[in-house]
């Protein structure tokens, strides 16, 4: 039986597959519709179960589009009594870096039942979450449910829908629920997660968010760029760039230019999305040309063609986070972006007093920017703070509305 035929047999298998793959590719329903020529209404009806027997032509278009964009056709699809959500064996590109983190995160999800991965946009939270969820799911032969931020916004409706989907044949659902990118609906996400954990003792919840989501007993992990902890040499960042080039421009081999590649990775803060944008840029211009310009400036507006509209460029990604700030916090971020990093709280106080740009609650404003992953922190006897290079450049841009008006 072909993949398409097996997927068409059950609404749950196709619905779960579409939701999981859209999350992995960071596509909205509208994005998938535009790429596949299948209407948004059809996609929504399939994912919610309103359409139980979609047209085979629509299924073929959806599967072909996802597969062609780097998504994985499921290696196996498991469902409970032919109903409910499907457990997918997700097969994305191999995870680069985070070798020492994954098993710790798997253990944390097991012990706490709820784990939040937080960090700046473009650092790879979703990819890491998929890896952790996949390992737990494969080990316990349990399904994965993926819920995007657009679904979280309607908590009252969603909890009812989830209850109907997760209660299968009178048996409480056991598996993993992955909430992806909920920084703008944090209060609703907290409420929904709390209610699900209470209603379903057998579920484990994994969350990605640029803002920290705190729940009693829940674990939190800050996802950092490649070179921030386990890879100061930049090896993982270079490996990531080589892999993206192998896909985007197979005829370009930079393996003999490793020192220059490592320099580029360092200038781009070892950030996955910045390296992705650089790989696209290198299709049109040489590595030397990129290094002779300002690499951050070059990649800031470079579209990768992936994800939701605000995720397709670094500028859009930073703007998505900055837009959540009030005028005081925007002014503080502008002050911090002018400081050479890393810097201390004492240096922040001195700079804030010098420019007279912020109020008296300097520590509270700094903490808010750390919470939103716009400022990075190194904890120790004295905390050290820094602002990623592309965030600094964005905040210096004349197009940024720092007054909030």
Short mmCIF file of C-alpha atoms in Angstrom, two decimals:
data_model
loop_
_atom_site.label_atom_id
_atom_site.label_comp_id
_atom_site.label_asym_id
_atom_site.label_seq_id
_atom_site.Cartn_x
_atom_site.Cartn_y
_atom_site.Cartn_z
CA UNK A 1 0.00 0.00 0.00
CA UNK A 2 1.40 3.45 -0.87
CA UNK A 3 2.00 6.20 1.70
CA UNK A 4 -0.86 8.20 0.25
CA UNK A 5 -3.31 5.30 0.44
CA UNK A 6 -2.37 4.39 3.99
CA UNK A 7 -2.62 8.01 5.05
CA UNK A 8 -6.03 8.36 3.44
CA UNK A 9 -7.53 5.45 5.34
CA UNK A 10 -7.84 7.29 8.62
CA UNK A 11 -8.57 10.92 9.28
CA UNK A 12 -6.47 10.81 12.45
CA UNK A 13 -3.29 9.71 10.64
CA UNK A 14 -3.45 12.45 8.01
CA UNK A 15 -4.55 15.13 10.48
CA UNK A 16 -1.77 14.34 12.95
CA UNK A 17 0.75 14.15 10.14
CA UNK A 18 -0.19 17.54 8.68
CA UNK A 19 -0.11 19.24 12.08
CA UNK A 20 3.24 17.70 13.02
CA UNK A 21 4.89 18.45 9.69
CA UNK A 22 3.59 22.03 9.59
CA UNK A 23 5.13 22.55 13.04
CA UNK A 24 8.43 21.03 11.91
CA UNK A 25 8.50 23.21 8.76
CA UNK A 26 7.12 26.20 10.71
CA UNK A 27 4.27 26.68 8.26
CA UNK A 28 0.83 28.06 8.98
CA UNK A 29 -2.23 26.54 7.35
CA UNK A 30 -2.18 29.50 4.95
CA UNK A 31 1.45 28.76 4.03
CA UNK A 32 0.67 25.12 3.26
CA UNK A 33 -2.36 26.19 1.24
CA UNK A 34 -0.34 28.61 -0.86
CA UNK A 35 2.34 26.03 -1.59
CA UNK A 36 0.05 23.08 -2.28
CA UNK A 37 -2.89 24.80 -4.05
CA UNK A 38 -5.20 23.08 -1.55
CA UNK A 39 -7.58 25.52 0.10
CA UNK A 40 -7.10 26.67 3.68
CA UNK A 41 -10.63 25.48 4.42
CA UNK A 42 -9.82 21.95 3.23
CA UNK A 43 -6.64 21.83 5.32
CA UNK A 44 -8.46 23.14 8.38
CA UNK A 45 -11.28 20.64 7.94
CA UNK A 46 -8.82 17.75 7.65
CA UNK A 47 -6.86 18.80 10.73
CA UNK A 48 -9.97 19.32 12.88
CA UNK A 49 -11.69 16.17 11.67
CA UNK A 50 -14.56 17.96 9.94
CA UNK A 51 -13.51 16.20 6.72
CA UNK A 52 -13.02 12.50 7.35
CA UNK A 53 -12.57 11.36 3.74
CA UNK A 54 -10.61 14.02 1.86
CA UNK A 55 -10.23 13.79 -1.90
CA UNK A 56 -7.26 11.71 -2.92
CA UNK A 57 -6.03 14.50 -5.20
CA UNK A 58 -5.88 16.87 -2.21
CA UNK A 59 -4.00 14.30 -0.13
CA UNK A 60 -1.48 13.77 -2.93
CA UNK A 61 -0.88 17.52 -3.29
CA UNK A 62 -0.38 17.96 0.46
CA UNK A 63 2.02 15.04 0.81
CA UNK A 64 4.01 16.03 -2.27
CA UNK A 65 4.34 19.64 -1.06
CA UNK A 66 5.51 18.65 2.42
CA UNK A 67 7.94 16.05 1.15
CA UNK A 68 9.39 18.45 -1.42
CA UNK A 69 9.98 21.11 1.24
CA UNK A 70 12.12 18.84 3.40
CA UNK A 71 9.37 17.43 5.56
CA UNK A 72 9.32 13.72 6.17
CA UNK A 73 6.80 11.20 4.98
CA UNK A 74 6.01 9.20 8.12
CA UNK A 75 8.05 6.04 8.59
CA UNK A 76 5.25 4.71 10.73
CA UNK A 77 1.79 5.90 11.71
CA UNK A 78 0.18 4.52 14.84
CA UNK A 79 -3.31 5.21 16.10
CA UNK A 80 -5.41 3.96 18.98
CA UNK A 81 -8.31 1.80 17.76
CA UNK A 82 -8.24 3.70 14.45
CA UNK A 83 -9.17 6.92 16.22
CA UNK A 84 -7.48 9.83 17.91
CA UNK A 85 -4.16 11.39 17.04
CA UNK A 86 -1.43 9.55 15.17
CA UNK A 87 2.00 8.86 16.62
CA UNK A 88 4.48 9.84 13.93
CA UNK A 89 8.07 8.72 13.59
CA UNK A 90 9.52 12.10 12.62
CA UNK A 91 12.52 11.96 10.30
CA UNK A 92 14.01 15.43 9.86
CA UNK A 93 17.61 16.37 9.13
CA UNK A 94 19.94 15.06 11.86
CA UNK A 95 20.13 17.35 14.88
CA UNK A 96 23.39 19.32 14.97
CA UNK A 97 24.82 20.15 18.38
CA UNK A 98 23.01 19.83 21.70
CA UNK A 99 24.56 16.36 22.07
CA UNK A 100 24.83 16.70 25.83
CA UNK A 101 21.40 18.24 26.24
CA UNK A 102 18.96 15.87 24.57
CA UNK A 103 19.11 13.02 27.08
CA UNK A 104 18.93 15.48 29.99
CA UNK A 105 15.85 17.04 28.42
CA UNK A 106 14.28 13.63 27.88
CA UNK A 107 14.83 12.88 31.58
CA UNK A 108 13.48 16.30 32.58
CA UNK A 109 10.30 15.73 30.55
CA UNK A 110 9.87 12.33 32.18
CA UNK A 111 10.35 13.59 35.72
CA UNK A 112 8.40 16.86 35.60
CA UNK A 113 5.77 16.01 32.92
CA UNK A 114 6.16 19.56 31.62
CA UNK A 115 9.20 21.10 29.95
CA UNK A 116 9.59 24.54 28.37
CA UNK A 117 12.32 25.29 25.83
CA UNK A 118 12.93 29.02 25.68
CA UNK A 119 15.37 31.18 23.76
CA UNK A 120 15.66 33.80 21.02
CA UNK A 121 13.88 33.37 17.73
CA UNK A 122 15.90 31.31 15.29
CA UNK A 123 17.95 29.42 17.87
CA UNK A 124 16.36 26.03 17.08
CA UNK A 125 13.81 25.49 19.85
CA UNK A 126 11.29 23.68 17.65
CA UNK A 127 13.89 21.36 16.14
CA UNK A 128 15.20 20.43 19.58
CA UNK A 129 11.66 19.93 20.89
CA UNK A 130 10.85 17.60 17.99
CA UNK A 131 13.98 15.57 18.77
CA UNK A 132 13.11 15.25 22.47
CA UNK A 133 9.45 14.44 21.80
CA UNK A 134 10.42 11.92 19.14
CA UNK A 135 12.80 10.07 21.44
CA UNK A 136 10.23 9.79 24.22
CA UNK A 137 7.51 8.77 21.78
CA UNK A 138 9.64 6.07 20.15
CA UNK A 139 10.77 4.69 23.47
CA UNK A 140 7.26 4.35 24.84
CA UNK A 141 5.40 3.84 21.52
CA UNK A 142 3.25 6.85 22.37
CA UNK A 143 1.70 9.43 20.03
CA UNK A 144 2.58 13.10 19.66
CA UNK A 145 0.04 15.91 19.38
CA UNK A 146 1.33 19.23 18.04
CA UNK A 147 -0.59 22.43 18.80
CA UNK A 148 0.38 25.78 17.27
CA UNK A 149 -0.10 29.20 18.81
CA UNK A 150 -3.10 29.93 16.57
CA UNK A 151 -4.99 27.08 18.24
CA UNK A 152 -4.03 28.13 21.77
CA UNK A 153 -5.69 31.52 21.36
CA UNK A 154 -9.16 29.93 21.62
CA UNK A 155 -8.69 28.12 24.92
CA UNK A 156 -12.33 27.36 25.71
CA UNK A 157 -12.99 25.86 22.29
CA UNK A 158 -9.66 24.06 22.13
CA UNK A 159 -9.98 22.32 25.50
CA UNK A 160 -13.30 20.88 24.38
CA UNK A 161 -11.86 19.72 21.08
CA UNK A 162 -8.84 18.21 22.74
CA UNK A 163 -10.97 16.41 25.29
CA UNK A 164 -12.98 14.76 22.53
CA UNK A 165 -9.84 13.81 20.64
CA UNK A 166 -7.81 12.61 23.61
CA UNK A 167 -10.55 10.54 25.26
CA UNK A 168 -10.47 7.42 23.11
CA UNK A 169 -12.85 4.56 23.88
CA UNK A 170 -13.17 5.82 27.42
CA UNK A 171 -9.42 5.54 27.99
CA UNK A 172 -7.43 8.64 28.92
CA UNK A 173 -4.85 9.71 26.37
CA UNK A 174 -1.21 8.88 27.05
CA UNK A 175 1.44 10.61 25.01
CA UNK A 176 3.17 13.91 24.33
CA UNK A 177 1.50 17.26 23.63
CA UNK A 178 3.83 19.78 21.97
CA UNK A 179 2.86 23.47 22.11
CA UNK A 180 4.97 25.42 19.62
CA UNK A 181 5.72 29.16 19.62
CA UNK A 182 3.29 30.39 22.29
CA UNK A 183 5.13 33.57 23.38
CA UNK A 184 2.25 35.84 22.32
CA UNK A 185 -0.46 33.72 23.94
CA UNK A 186 1.41 32.87 27.13
CA UNK A 187 -1.47 33.35 29.57
CA UNK A 188 -3.79 31.21 27.46
CA UNK A 189 -1.07 28.57 27.09
CA UNK A 190 -0.50 28.42 30.86
CA UNK A 191 -4.22 27.93 31.44
CA UNK A 192 -4.55 25.25 28.77
CA UNK A 193 -1.43 23.34 29.84
CA UNK A 194 -2.45 23.41 33.49
CA UNK A 195 -5.90 22.04 32.69
CA UNK A 196 -4.55 19.31 30.42
CA UNK A 197 -1.98 18.15 32.97
CA UNK A 198 -4.74 17.86 35.55
CA UNK A 199 -7.19 16.10 33.25
CA UNK A 200 -4.71 13.63 31.70
CA UNK A 201 -2.24 12.08 34.18
CA UNK A 202 -0.63 10.12 31.33
CA UNK A 203 0.45 13.06 29.17
CA UNK A 204 3.71 14.96 29.05
CA UNK A 205 3.76 18.54 27.77
CA UNK A 206 6.61 20.11 25.82
CA UNK A 207 6.51 23.84 25.07
CA UNK A 208 8.58 26.21 22.91
CA UNK A 209 8.39 29.93 23.58
CA UNK A 210 10.56 33.03 23.40
CA UNK A 211 9.06 34.02 26.75
CA UNK A 212 9.54 31.89 29.83
CA UNK A 213 6.43 29.94 30.81
CA UNK A 214 6.46 29.11 34.52
CA UNK A 215 4.29 26.37 36.01
CA UNK A 216 4.72 24.75 39.44
CA UNK A 217 7.03 21.77 39.10
CA UNK A 218 7.72 22.36 35.40
CA UNK A 219 11.26 22.31 34.03
CA UNK A 220 12.75 25.13 31.94
CA UNK A 221 15.68 24.94 29.53
CA UNK A 222 17.26 27.91 27.77
CA UNK A 223 18.30 26.96 24.23
CA UNK A 224 21.47 28.80 23.26
CA UNK A 225 23.32 29.30 19.96
CA UNK A 226 25.76 26.58 18.91
CA UNK A 227 28.92 28.19 20.31
CA UNK A 228 27.46 29.43 23.57
CA UNK A 229 28.33 26.43 25.72
CA UNK A 230 29.49 23.09 24.38
CA UNK A 231 31.04 24.34 21.13
CA UNK A 232 33.15 27.48 21.64
CA UNK A 233 35.28 26.60 18.58
CA UNK A 234 32.25 26.85 16.29
CA UNK A 235 32.51 23.28 14.96
CA UNK A 236 28.79 22.57 15.23
CA UNK A 237 27.90 25.89 13.62
CA UNK A 238 30.22 25.15 10.70
CA UNK A 239 28.77 21.67 10.35
CA UNK A 240 25.27 23.13 10.28
CA UNK A 241 26.27 25.62 7.56
CA UNK A 242 27.89 22.87 5.47
CA UNK A 243 24.71 20.77 5.67
CA UNK A 244 22.49 23.65 4.62
CA UNK A 245 24.81 24.43 1.70
CA UNK A 246 24.71 20.78 0.64
CA UNK A 247 20.93 21.13 0.28
CA UNK A 248 20.68 24.67 -1.06
CA UNK A 249 23.78 24.71 -3.29
CA UNK A 250 25.23 21.20 -3.72
CA UNK A 251 27.95 22.38 -6.13
CA UNK A 252 29.50 24.72 -3.53
CA UNK A 253 32.17 23.01 -1.40
CA UNK A 254 33.69 25.19 1.33
CA UNK A 255 35.30 22.37 3.31
CA UNK A 256 38.78 23.65 2.39
CA UNK A 257 37.89 27.10 3.75
CA UNK A 258 37.23 26.05 7.33
CA UNK A 259 39.03 28.99 9.06
CA UNK A 260 37.02 31.48 7.00
CA UNK A 261 33.79 29.53 7.63
CA UNK A 262 34.48 29.52 11.38
CA UNK A 263 35.05 33.27 11.24
CA UNK A 264 31.72 33.77 9.50
CA UNK A 265 29.95 31.58 12.06
CA UNK A 266 31.42 33.63 14.91
CA UNK A 267 30.38 36.91 13.30
CA UNK A 268 26.84 35.52 13.03
CA UNK A 269 26.75 34.51 16.71
CA UNK A 270 26.57 30.81 15.74
CA UNK A 271 22.81 31.27 15.34
CA UNK A 272 21.06 28.60 13.21
CA UNK A 273 18.71 31.02 11.42
CA UNK A 274 21.56 33.46 10.70
CA UNK A 275 23.57 30.59 9.24
CA UNK A 276 20.54 29.47 7.23
CA UNK A 277 20.27 32.98 5.77
CA UNK A 278 24.01 32.97 5.04
CA UNK A 279 23.64 29.70 3.15
CA UNK A 280 20.98 31.29 0.95
CA UNK A 281 23.18 34.35 0.45
CA UNK A 282 26.14 32.18 -0.60
CA UNK A 283 24.15 30.86 -3.54
CA UNK A 284 24.61 34.26 -5.18
CA UNK A 285 27.91 35.62 -3.83
CA UNK A 286 31.16 34.19 -2.54
CA UNK A 287 32.29 33.59 1.01
CA UNK A 288 35.00 36.24 0.58
CA UNK A 289 32.44 38.77 -0.62
CA UNK A 290 30.24 38.07 2.38
CA UNK A 291 33.15 38.46 4.80
CA UNK A 292 34.29 41.69 3.12
CA UNK A 293 30.90 43.23 3.72
CA UNK A 294 29.11 43.22 7.06
CA UNK A 295 27.77 39.65 7.34
CA UNK A 296 25.08 40.60 9.85
CA UNK A 297 23.83 43.41 7.64
CA UNK A 298 23.92 41.08 4.64
CA UNK A 299 21.81 38.34 6.20
CA UNK A 300 19.47 40.48 8.34
CA UNK A 301 16.93 40.87 5.56
CA UNK A 302 17.76 37.69 3.66
CA UNK A 303 14.66 35.52 3.30
CA UNK A 304 15.03 31.80 3.87
CA UNK A 305 11.57 31.08 2.48
CA UNK A 306 10.73 28.95 5.51
CA UNK A 307 8.30 29.29 8.38
CA UNK A 308 5.65 31.86 9.16
CA UNK A 309 6.03 35.36 7.69
CA UNK A 310 7.77 36.74 10.80
CA UNK A 311 10.23 33.84 10.79
CA UNK A 312 11.48 34.15 7.21
CA UNK A 313 14.08 36.84 7.93
CA UNK A 314 16.16 37.71 10.97
CA UNK A 315 14.74 41.22 10.87
CA UNK A 316 11.20 39.86 10.95
CA UNK A 317 12.08 37.51 13.78
CA UNK A 318 13.55 40.27 15.96
CA UNK A 319 10.69 42.58 15.08
CA UNK A 320 8.21 39.94 16.27
CA UNK A 321 9.85 40.00 19.73
CA UNK A 322 10.44 43.76 19.87
CA UNK A 323 6.78 44.34 19.04
CA UNK A 324 5.87 42.73 22.37
CA UNK A 325 7.76 45.46 24.29
CA UNK A 326 6.32 48.66 25.70
CA UNK A 327 8.18 51.96 24.98
CA UNK A 328 10.26 51.80 28.19
CA UNK A 329 11.59 48.36 27.45
CA UNK A 330 12.30 49.29 23.82
CA UNK A 331 14.31 52.27 25.06
CA UNK A 332 16.22 49.99 27.46
CA UNK A 333 16.98 47.52 24.67
CA UNK A 334 18.35 50.39 22.58
CA UNK A 335 20.63 51.37 25.47
CA UNK A 336 21.87 47.80 25.93
CA UNK A 337 22.40 47.36 22.18
CA UNK A 338 24.89 50.25 22.27
CA UNK A 339 26.98 48.65 25.03
CA UNK A 340 29.92 46.44 24.04
CA UNK A 341 29.16 43.02 25.45
CA UNK A 342 29.33 41.28 27.73
CA UNK A 343 28.28 43.85 30.31
CA UNK A 344 27.28 43.90 33.99
CA UNK A 345 24.33 45.42 35.83
CA UNK A 346 26.62 48.17 37.10
CA UNK A 347 27.51 49.10 33.53
CA UNK A 348 23.83 49.12 32.61
CA UNK A 349 23.11 51.56 35.44
CA UNK A 350 25.94 53.87 34.34
CA UNK A 351 24.87 53.84 30.70
CA UNK A 352 21.19 54.36 31.54
CA UNK A 353 22.08 57.32 33.74
CA UNK A 354 24.33 58.79 31.06
CA UNK A 355 21.74 58.74 28.30
CA UNK A 356 18.78 59.41 30.62
CA UNK A 357 16.70 57.13 28.42
CA UNK A 358 15.02 54.87 30.94
CA UNK A 359 13.30 55.04 34.30
CA UNK A 360 14.57 54.01 37.70
CA UNK A 361 13.55 50.33 37.51
CA UNK A 362 16.63 49.34 35.53
CA UNK A 363 16.90 45.84 37.00
CA UNK A 364 13.23 45.08 36.35
CA UNK A 365 13.53 46.24 32.74
CA UNK A 366 16.68 44.20 32.24
CA UNK A 367 14.93 41.14 33.68
CA UNK A 368 12.02 41.63 31.29
CA UNK A 369 14.35 41.65 28.29
CA UNK A 370 16.04 38.49 29.53
CA UNK A 371 12.62 36.86 29.96
CA UNK A 372 11.78 37.70 26.34
CA UNK A 373 15.13 36.24 25.14
CA UNK A 374 16.18 39.60 23.68
CA UNK A 375 19.09 39.79 26.13
CA UNK A 376 21.28 36.78 26.89
CA UNK A 377 22.54 36.14 30.43
CA UNK A 378 25.48 34.19 31.85
CA UNK A 379 24.89 33.35 35.50
CA UNK A 380 27.70 33.19 38.02
CA UNK A 381 29.04 35.12 41.03
CA UNK A 382 28.38 38.21 38.89
CA UNK A 383 25.86 37.94 36.07
CA UNK A 384 27.05 38.92 32.60
CA UNK A 385 24.65 40.08 29.89
CA UNK A 386 24.91 40.46 26.14
CA UNK A 387 22.80 41.29 23.09
CA UNK A 388 23.16 39.16 19.97
CA UNK A 389 24.72 40.96 17.02
CA UNK A 390 21.70 40.86 14.74
CA UNK A 391 19.49 42.23 17.55
CA UNK A 392 21.97 45.10 18.02
CA UNK A 393 21.87 45.85 14.31
CA UNK A 394 18.09 45.73 14.18
CA UNK A 395 17.81 48.15 17.09
CA UNK A 396 20.17 50.60 15.37
CA UNK A 397 18.03 50.56 12.25
CA UNK A 398 16.21 53.79 11.50
CA UNK A 399 13.10 51.77 10.67
CA UNK A 400 12.66 50.58 14.25
CA UNK A 401 9.92 52.45 16.09
CA UNK A 402 11.47 52.78 19.54
CA UNK A 403 8.88 55.16 20.90
CA UNK A 404 5.97 52.75 20.44
CA UNK A 405 4.00 55.44 18.64
#
